[in-house]
Tab-separated table of C-alpha atoms and ligand atoms in Angstrom:
chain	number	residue	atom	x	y	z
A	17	UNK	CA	5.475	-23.754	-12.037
A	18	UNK	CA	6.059	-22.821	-15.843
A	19	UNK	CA	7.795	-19.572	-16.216
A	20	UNK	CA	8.190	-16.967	-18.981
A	21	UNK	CA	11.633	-17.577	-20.398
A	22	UNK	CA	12.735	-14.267	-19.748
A	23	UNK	CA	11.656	-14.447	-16.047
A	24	UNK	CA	13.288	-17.865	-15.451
A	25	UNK	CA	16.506	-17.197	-16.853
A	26	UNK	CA	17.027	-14.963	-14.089
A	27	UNK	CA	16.182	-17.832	-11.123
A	28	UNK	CA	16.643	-21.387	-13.196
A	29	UNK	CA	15.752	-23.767	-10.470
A	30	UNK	CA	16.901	-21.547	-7.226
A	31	UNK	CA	15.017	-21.943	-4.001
A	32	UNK	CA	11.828	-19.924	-2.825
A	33	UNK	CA	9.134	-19.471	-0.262
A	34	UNK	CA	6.189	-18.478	-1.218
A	35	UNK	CA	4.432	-15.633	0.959
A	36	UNK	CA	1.369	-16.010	2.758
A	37	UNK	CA	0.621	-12.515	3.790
A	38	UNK	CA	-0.728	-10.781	0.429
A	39	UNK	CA	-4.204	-9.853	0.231
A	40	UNK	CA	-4.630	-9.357	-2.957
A	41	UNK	CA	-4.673	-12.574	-5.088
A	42	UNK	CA	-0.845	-11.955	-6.043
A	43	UNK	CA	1.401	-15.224	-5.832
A	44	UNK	CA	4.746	-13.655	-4.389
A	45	UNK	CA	7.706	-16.000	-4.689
A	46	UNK	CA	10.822	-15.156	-2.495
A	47	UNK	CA	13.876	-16.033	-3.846
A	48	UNK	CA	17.313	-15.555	-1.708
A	49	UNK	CA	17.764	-12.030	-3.423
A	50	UNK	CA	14.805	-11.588	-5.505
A	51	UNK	CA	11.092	-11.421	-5.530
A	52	UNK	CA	8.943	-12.547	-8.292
A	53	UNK	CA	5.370	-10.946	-7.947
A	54	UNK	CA	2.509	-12.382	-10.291
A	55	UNK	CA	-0.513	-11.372	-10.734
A	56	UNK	CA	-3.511	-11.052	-12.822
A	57	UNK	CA	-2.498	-8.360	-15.354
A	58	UNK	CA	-5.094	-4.784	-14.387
A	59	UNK	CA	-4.231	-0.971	-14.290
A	60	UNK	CA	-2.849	-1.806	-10.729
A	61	UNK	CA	-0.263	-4.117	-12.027
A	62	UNK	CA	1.176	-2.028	-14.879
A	63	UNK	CA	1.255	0.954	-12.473
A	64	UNK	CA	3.285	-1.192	-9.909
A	65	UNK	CA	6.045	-1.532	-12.938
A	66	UNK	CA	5.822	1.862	-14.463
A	67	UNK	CA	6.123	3.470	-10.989
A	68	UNK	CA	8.951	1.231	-9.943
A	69	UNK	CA	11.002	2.326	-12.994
A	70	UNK	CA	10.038	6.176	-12.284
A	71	UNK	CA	11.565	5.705	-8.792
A	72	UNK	CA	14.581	3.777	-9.248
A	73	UNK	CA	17.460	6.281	-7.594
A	74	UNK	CA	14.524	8.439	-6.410
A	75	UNK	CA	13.504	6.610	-3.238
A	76	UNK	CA	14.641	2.757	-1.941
A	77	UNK	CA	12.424	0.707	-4.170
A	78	UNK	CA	13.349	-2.684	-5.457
A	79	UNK	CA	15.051	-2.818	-8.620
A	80	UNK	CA	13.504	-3.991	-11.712
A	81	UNK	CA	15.362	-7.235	-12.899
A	82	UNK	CA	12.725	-8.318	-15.137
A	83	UNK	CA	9.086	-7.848	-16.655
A	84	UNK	CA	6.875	-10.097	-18.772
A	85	UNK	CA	2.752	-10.671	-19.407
A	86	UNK	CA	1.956	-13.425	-20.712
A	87	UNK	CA	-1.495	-14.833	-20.888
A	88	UNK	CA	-2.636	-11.367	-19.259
A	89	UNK	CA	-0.503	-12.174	-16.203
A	90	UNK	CA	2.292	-10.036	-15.079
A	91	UNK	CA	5.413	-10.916	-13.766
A	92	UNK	CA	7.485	-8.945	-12.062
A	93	UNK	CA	10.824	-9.391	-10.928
A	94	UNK	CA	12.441	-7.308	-8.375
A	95	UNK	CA	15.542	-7.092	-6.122
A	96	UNK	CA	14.477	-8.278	-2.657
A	97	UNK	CA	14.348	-5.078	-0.088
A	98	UNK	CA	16.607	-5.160	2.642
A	99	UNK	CA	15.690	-4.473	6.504
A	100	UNK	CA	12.541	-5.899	7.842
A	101	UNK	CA	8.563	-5.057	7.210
A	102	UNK	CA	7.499	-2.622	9.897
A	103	UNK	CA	5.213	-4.932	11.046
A	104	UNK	CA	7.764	-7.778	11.910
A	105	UNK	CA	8.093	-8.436	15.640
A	106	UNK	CA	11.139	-6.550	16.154
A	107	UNK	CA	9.559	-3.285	15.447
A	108	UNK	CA	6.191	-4.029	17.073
A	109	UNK	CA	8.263	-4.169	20.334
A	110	UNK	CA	9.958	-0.840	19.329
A	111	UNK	CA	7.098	1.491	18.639
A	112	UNK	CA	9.486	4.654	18.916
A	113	UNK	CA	11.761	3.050	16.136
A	114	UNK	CA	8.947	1.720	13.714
A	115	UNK	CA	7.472	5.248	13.550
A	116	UNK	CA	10.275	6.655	13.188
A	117	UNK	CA	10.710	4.437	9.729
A	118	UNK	CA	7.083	5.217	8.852
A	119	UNK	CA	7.546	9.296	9.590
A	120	UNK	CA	10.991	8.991	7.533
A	121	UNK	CA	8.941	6.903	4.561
A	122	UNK	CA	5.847	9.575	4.355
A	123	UNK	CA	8.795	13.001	4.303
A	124	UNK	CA	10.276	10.805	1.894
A	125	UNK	CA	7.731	10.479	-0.625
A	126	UNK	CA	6.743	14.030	-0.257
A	127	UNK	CA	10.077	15.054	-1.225
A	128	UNK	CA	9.540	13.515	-4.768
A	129	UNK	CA	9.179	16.305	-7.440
A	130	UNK	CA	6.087	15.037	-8.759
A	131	UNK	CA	5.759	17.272	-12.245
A	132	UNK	CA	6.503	14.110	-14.335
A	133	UNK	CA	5.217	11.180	-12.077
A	134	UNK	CA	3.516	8.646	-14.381
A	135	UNK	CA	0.959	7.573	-11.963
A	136	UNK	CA	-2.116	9.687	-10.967
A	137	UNK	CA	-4.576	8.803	-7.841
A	138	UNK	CA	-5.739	11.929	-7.514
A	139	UNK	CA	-9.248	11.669	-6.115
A	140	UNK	CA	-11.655	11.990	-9.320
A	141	UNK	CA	-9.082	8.937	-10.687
A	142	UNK	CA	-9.764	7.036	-7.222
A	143	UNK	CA	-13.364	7.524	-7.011
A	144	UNK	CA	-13.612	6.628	-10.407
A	145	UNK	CA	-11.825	3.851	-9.722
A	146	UNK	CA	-13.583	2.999	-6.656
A	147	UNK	CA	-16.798	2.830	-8.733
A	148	UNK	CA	-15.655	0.275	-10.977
A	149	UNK	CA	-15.043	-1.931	-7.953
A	150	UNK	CA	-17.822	-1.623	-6.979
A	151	UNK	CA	-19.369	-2.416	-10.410
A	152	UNK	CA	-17.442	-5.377	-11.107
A	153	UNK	CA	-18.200	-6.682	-8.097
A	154	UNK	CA	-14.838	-6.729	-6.109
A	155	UNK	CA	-15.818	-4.884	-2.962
A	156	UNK	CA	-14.483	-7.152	-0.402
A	157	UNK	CA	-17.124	-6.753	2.675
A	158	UNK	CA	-15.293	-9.602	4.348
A	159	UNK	CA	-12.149	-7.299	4.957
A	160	UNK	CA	-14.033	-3.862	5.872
A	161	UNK	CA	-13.933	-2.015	9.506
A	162	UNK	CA	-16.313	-3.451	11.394
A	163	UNK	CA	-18.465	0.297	11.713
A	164	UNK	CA	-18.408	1.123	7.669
A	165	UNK	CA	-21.563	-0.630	6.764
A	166	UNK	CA	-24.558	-2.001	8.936
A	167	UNK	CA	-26.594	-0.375	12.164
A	168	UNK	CA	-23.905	2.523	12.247
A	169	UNK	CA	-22.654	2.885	9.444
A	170	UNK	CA	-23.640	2.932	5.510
A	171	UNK	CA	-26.377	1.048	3.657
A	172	UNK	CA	-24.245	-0.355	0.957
A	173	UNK	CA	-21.211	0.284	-1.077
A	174	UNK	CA	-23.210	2.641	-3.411
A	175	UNK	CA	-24.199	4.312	-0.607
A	176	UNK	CA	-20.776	5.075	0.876
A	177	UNK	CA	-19.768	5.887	-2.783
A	178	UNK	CA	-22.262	8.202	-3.226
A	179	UNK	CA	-21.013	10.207	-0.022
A	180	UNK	CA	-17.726	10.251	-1.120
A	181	UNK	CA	-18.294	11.704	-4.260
A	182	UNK	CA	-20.471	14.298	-1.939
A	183	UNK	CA	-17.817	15.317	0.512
A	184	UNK	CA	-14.667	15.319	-1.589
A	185	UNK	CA	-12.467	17.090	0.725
A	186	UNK	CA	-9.614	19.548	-0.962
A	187	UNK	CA	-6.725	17.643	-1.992
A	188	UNK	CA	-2.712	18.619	-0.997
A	189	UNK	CA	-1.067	16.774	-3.995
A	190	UNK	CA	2.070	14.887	-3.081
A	191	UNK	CA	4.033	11.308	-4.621
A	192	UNK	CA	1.181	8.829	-2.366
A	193	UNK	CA	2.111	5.046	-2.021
A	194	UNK	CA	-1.345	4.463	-1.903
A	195	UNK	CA	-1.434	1.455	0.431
A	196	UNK	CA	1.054	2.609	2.916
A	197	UNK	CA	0.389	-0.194	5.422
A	198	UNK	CA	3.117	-1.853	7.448
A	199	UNK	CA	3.777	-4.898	5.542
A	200	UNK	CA	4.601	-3.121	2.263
A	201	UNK	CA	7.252	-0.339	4.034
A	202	UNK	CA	10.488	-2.032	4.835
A	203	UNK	CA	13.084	-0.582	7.612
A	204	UNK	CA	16.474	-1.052	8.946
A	205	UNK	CA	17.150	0.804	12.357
A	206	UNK	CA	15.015	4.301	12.109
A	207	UNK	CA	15.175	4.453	8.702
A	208	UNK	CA	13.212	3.058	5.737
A	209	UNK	CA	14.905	0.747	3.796
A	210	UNK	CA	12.298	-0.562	1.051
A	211	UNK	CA	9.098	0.799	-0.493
A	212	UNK	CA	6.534	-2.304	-2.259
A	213	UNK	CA	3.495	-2.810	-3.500
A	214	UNK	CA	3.247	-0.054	-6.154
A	215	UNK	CA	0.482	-0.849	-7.615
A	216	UNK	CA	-1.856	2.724	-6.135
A	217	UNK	CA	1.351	4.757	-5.753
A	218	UNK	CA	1.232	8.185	-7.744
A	219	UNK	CA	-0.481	11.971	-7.184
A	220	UNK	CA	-2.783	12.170	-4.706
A	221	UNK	CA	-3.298	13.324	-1.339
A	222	UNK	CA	-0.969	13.215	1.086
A	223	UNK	CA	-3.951	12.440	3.724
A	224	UNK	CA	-4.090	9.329	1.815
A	225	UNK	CA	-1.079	7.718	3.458
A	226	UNK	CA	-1.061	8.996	6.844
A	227	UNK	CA	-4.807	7.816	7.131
A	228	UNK	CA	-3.953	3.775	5.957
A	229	UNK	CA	-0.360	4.206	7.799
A	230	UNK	CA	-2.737	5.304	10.779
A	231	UNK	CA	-5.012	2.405	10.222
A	232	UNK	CA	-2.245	-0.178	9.953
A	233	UNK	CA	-0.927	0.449	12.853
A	234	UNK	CA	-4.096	0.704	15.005
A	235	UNK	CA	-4.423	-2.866	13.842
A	236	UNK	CA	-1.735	-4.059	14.444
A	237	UNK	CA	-1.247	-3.140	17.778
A	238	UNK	CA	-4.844	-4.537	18.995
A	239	UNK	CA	-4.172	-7.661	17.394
A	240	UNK	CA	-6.359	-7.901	14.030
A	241	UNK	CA	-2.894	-9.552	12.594
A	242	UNK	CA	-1.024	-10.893	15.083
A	243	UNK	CA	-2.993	-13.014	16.918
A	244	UNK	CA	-2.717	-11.124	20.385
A	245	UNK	CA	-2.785	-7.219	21.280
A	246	UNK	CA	0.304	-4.798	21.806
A	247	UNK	CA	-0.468	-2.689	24.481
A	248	UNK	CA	2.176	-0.571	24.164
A	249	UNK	CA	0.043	1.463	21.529
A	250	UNK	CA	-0.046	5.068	21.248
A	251	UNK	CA	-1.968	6.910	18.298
A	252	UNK	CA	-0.530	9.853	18.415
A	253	UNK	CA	2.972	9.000	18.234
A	254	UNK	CA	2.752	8.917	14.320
A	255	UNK	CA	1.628	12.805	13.986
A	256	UNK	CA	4.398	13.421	16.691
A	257	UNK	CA	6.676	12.148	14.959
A	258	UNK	CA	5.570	13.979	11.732
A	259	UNK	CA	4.921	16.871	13.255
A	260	UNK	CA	1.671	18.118	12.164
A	261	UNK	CA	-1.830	17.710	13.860
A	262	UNK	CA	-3.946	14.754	12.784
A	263	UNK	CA	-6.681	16.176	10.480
A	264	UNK	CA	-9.800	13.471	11.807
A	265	UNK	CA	-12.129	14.444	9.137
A	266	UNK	CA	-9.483	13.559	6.231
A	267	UNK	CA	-8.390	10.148	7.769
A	268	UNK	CA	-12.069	9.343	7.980
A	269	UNK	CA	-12.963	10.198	4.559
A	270	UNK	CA	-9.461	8.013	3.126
A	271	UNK	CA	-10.010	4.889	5.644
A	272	UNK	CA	-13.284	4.886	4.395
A	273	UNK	CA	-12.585	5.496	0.141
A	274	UNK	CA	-10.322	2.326	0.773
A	275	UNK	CA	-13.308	0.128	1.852
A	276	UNK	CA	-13.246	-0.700	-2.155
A	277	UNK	CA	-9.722	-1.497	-2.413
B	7	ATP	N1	10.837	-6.720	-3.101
B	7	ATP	C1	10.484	-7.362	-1.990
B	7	ATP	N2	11.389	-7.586	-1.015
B	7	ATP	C2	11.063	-8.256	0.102
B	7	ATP	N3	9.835	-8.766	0.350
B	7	ATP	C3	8.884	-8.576	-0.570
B	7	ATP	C4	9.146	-7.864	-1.785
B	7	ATP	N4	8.010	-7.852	-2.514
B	7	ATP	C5	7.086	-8.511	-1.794
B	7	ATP	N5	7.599	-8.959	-0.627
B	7	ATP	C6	6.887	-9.707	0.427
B	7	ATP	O1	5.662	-10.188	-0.091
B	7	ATP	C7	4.537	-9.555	0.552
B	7	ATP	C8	3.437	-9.321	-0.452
B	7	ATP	O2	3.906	-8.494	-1.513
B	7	ATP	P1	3.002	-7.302	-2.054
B	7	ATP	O3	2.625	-6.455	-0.911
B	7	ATP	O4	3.692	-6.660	-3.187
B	7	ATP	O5	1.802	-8.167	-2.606
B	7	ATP	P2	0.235	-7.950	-2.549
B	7	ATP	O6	-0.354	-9.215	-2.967
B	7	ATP	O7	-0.064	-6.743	-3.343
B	7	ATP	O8	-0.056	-7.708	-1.043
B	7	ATP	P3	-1.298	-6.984	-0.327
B	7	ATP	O9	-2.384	-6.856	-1.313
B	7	ATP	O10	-1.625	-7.830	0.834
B	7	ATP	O11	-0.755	-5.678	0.126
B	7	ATP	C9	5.114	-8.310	1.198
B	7	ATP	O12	4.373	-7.861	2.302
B	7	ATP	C10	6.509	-8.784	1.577
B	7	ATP	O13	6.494	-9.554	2.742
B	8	MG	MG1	1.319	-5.618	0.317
């Protein structure tokens, strides 16, 4: 693969995997101690690098080694998190551990002063952005929960769209990932050890989070990922662990807004 000389004077002719578990149309290359992420250059990929910079020393993200677009593709080269993804085997045996990690990661990004954060999700920004999914075309219906659309559910995208914009619900603005799903939080023990896959992370609510982090984890436990069911699965042991009461209506509304991401 032909390389920006910037990127490969950083890896010359080291070794790498390449990932298989991004959804997104990203290549990911894993090096021993880096990670080179490219990807189709889009609002989502500058916000990835301009939110990565912001939280270097704030909160455990990988470190920027290098950054080049060339062609309208980004590259992005990062430090390679330590620990393991929360949904890697060893923590789908250990559910009390792996929430843990995800409690610690949510605090943890509410704990971010937010006054100058360069990235902004709030929900006008994400509906807004949700419409030009749906505009361009990009709505994946292959990778949507099986009640969203159809006999049950809504019409069409549009349709859901339309009563999004109509039940907005009132926002409590913290630092959001924006796809905190287990694959892209990192842990070692009970704590987290690695925040990736920037490219939604900024203001917005914190609802946001908990609802995908809820979502994750409901499917990974009965199997969507791994091939076979954990039954071992409790839903409530997330909002134990946080400490607050799950607010149904609000992981609804944000399970459902992410249909067009
Ligand atoms: N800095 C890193 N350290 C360790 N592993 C990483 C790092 N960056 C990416 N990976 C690995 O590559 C995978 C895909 O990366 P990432 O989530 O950034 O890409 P993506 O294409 O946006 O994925 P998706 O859209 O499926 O969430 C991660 O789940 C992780 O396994
Ligand atoms: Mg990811």
């Amino acid at each position: 693969m032909r390389l920006p000389e910037k990127i490969h004077k950083w890896i010359s002719d080291e070794a790498y995997r390449a990932d298989e578990i991004g959804m997104s149309g990203s290549s990911v290359l894993i090096f021993e101690d880096k990670v080179l992420k490219i990807q189709d250059r889009s609002k989502e990929s500058e916000n990835e690098y301009r939110m990565m910079l912001w939280l270097q020393k704030k909160l455990p993200v990988p470190q920027v080694l290098a950054y080049e677009i060339v062609d309208q593709k980004s590259y992005l080269l990062m430090s390679k998190c330590s620990g393991k993804m929360t949904c890697e085997e060893e923590y789908m045996r250990s559910p009390e551990a792996q929430v843990k990690v995800l409690a610690e990661g949510l605090k943890k990004l509410w704990q971010v002063d937010i006054a100058d954060c360069p990235g902004d999700w709030n929900l006008q920004n994400k509906l807004a952005a949700a419409r030009e999914q749906v505009e361009m075309g990009l709505v994946d219906m292959d990778n949507v929960e099986p009640d969203t659309f159809g006999e049950k559910g809504f019409r069409s995208p549009e349709d859901l769209l339309q009563w999004l914009y109509d039940h907005q619900p009132k926002e409590e603005l913290v630092l959001s990932h924006g796809d905190y799903c287990l694959p892209n939080i990192f842990g070692e023990g009970n704590g987290v050890s690695g925040y990736i896959d920037l490219g939604r992370t900024g203001i917005a609510d914190k609802w946001c989070d908990i609802a995908l982090c809820y979502r994750s984890l409901s499917h990974n436990y009965t199997g969507r990922y791994h091939g076979h069911a954990y039954p071992a699965y409790d839903d409530m042991l997330l909002f134990r662990e946080l400490g607050i009461e799950p607010d149904w209506e609000k992981i609804r509304y944000y399970i459902l807004l992410d249909e067009f991401f």
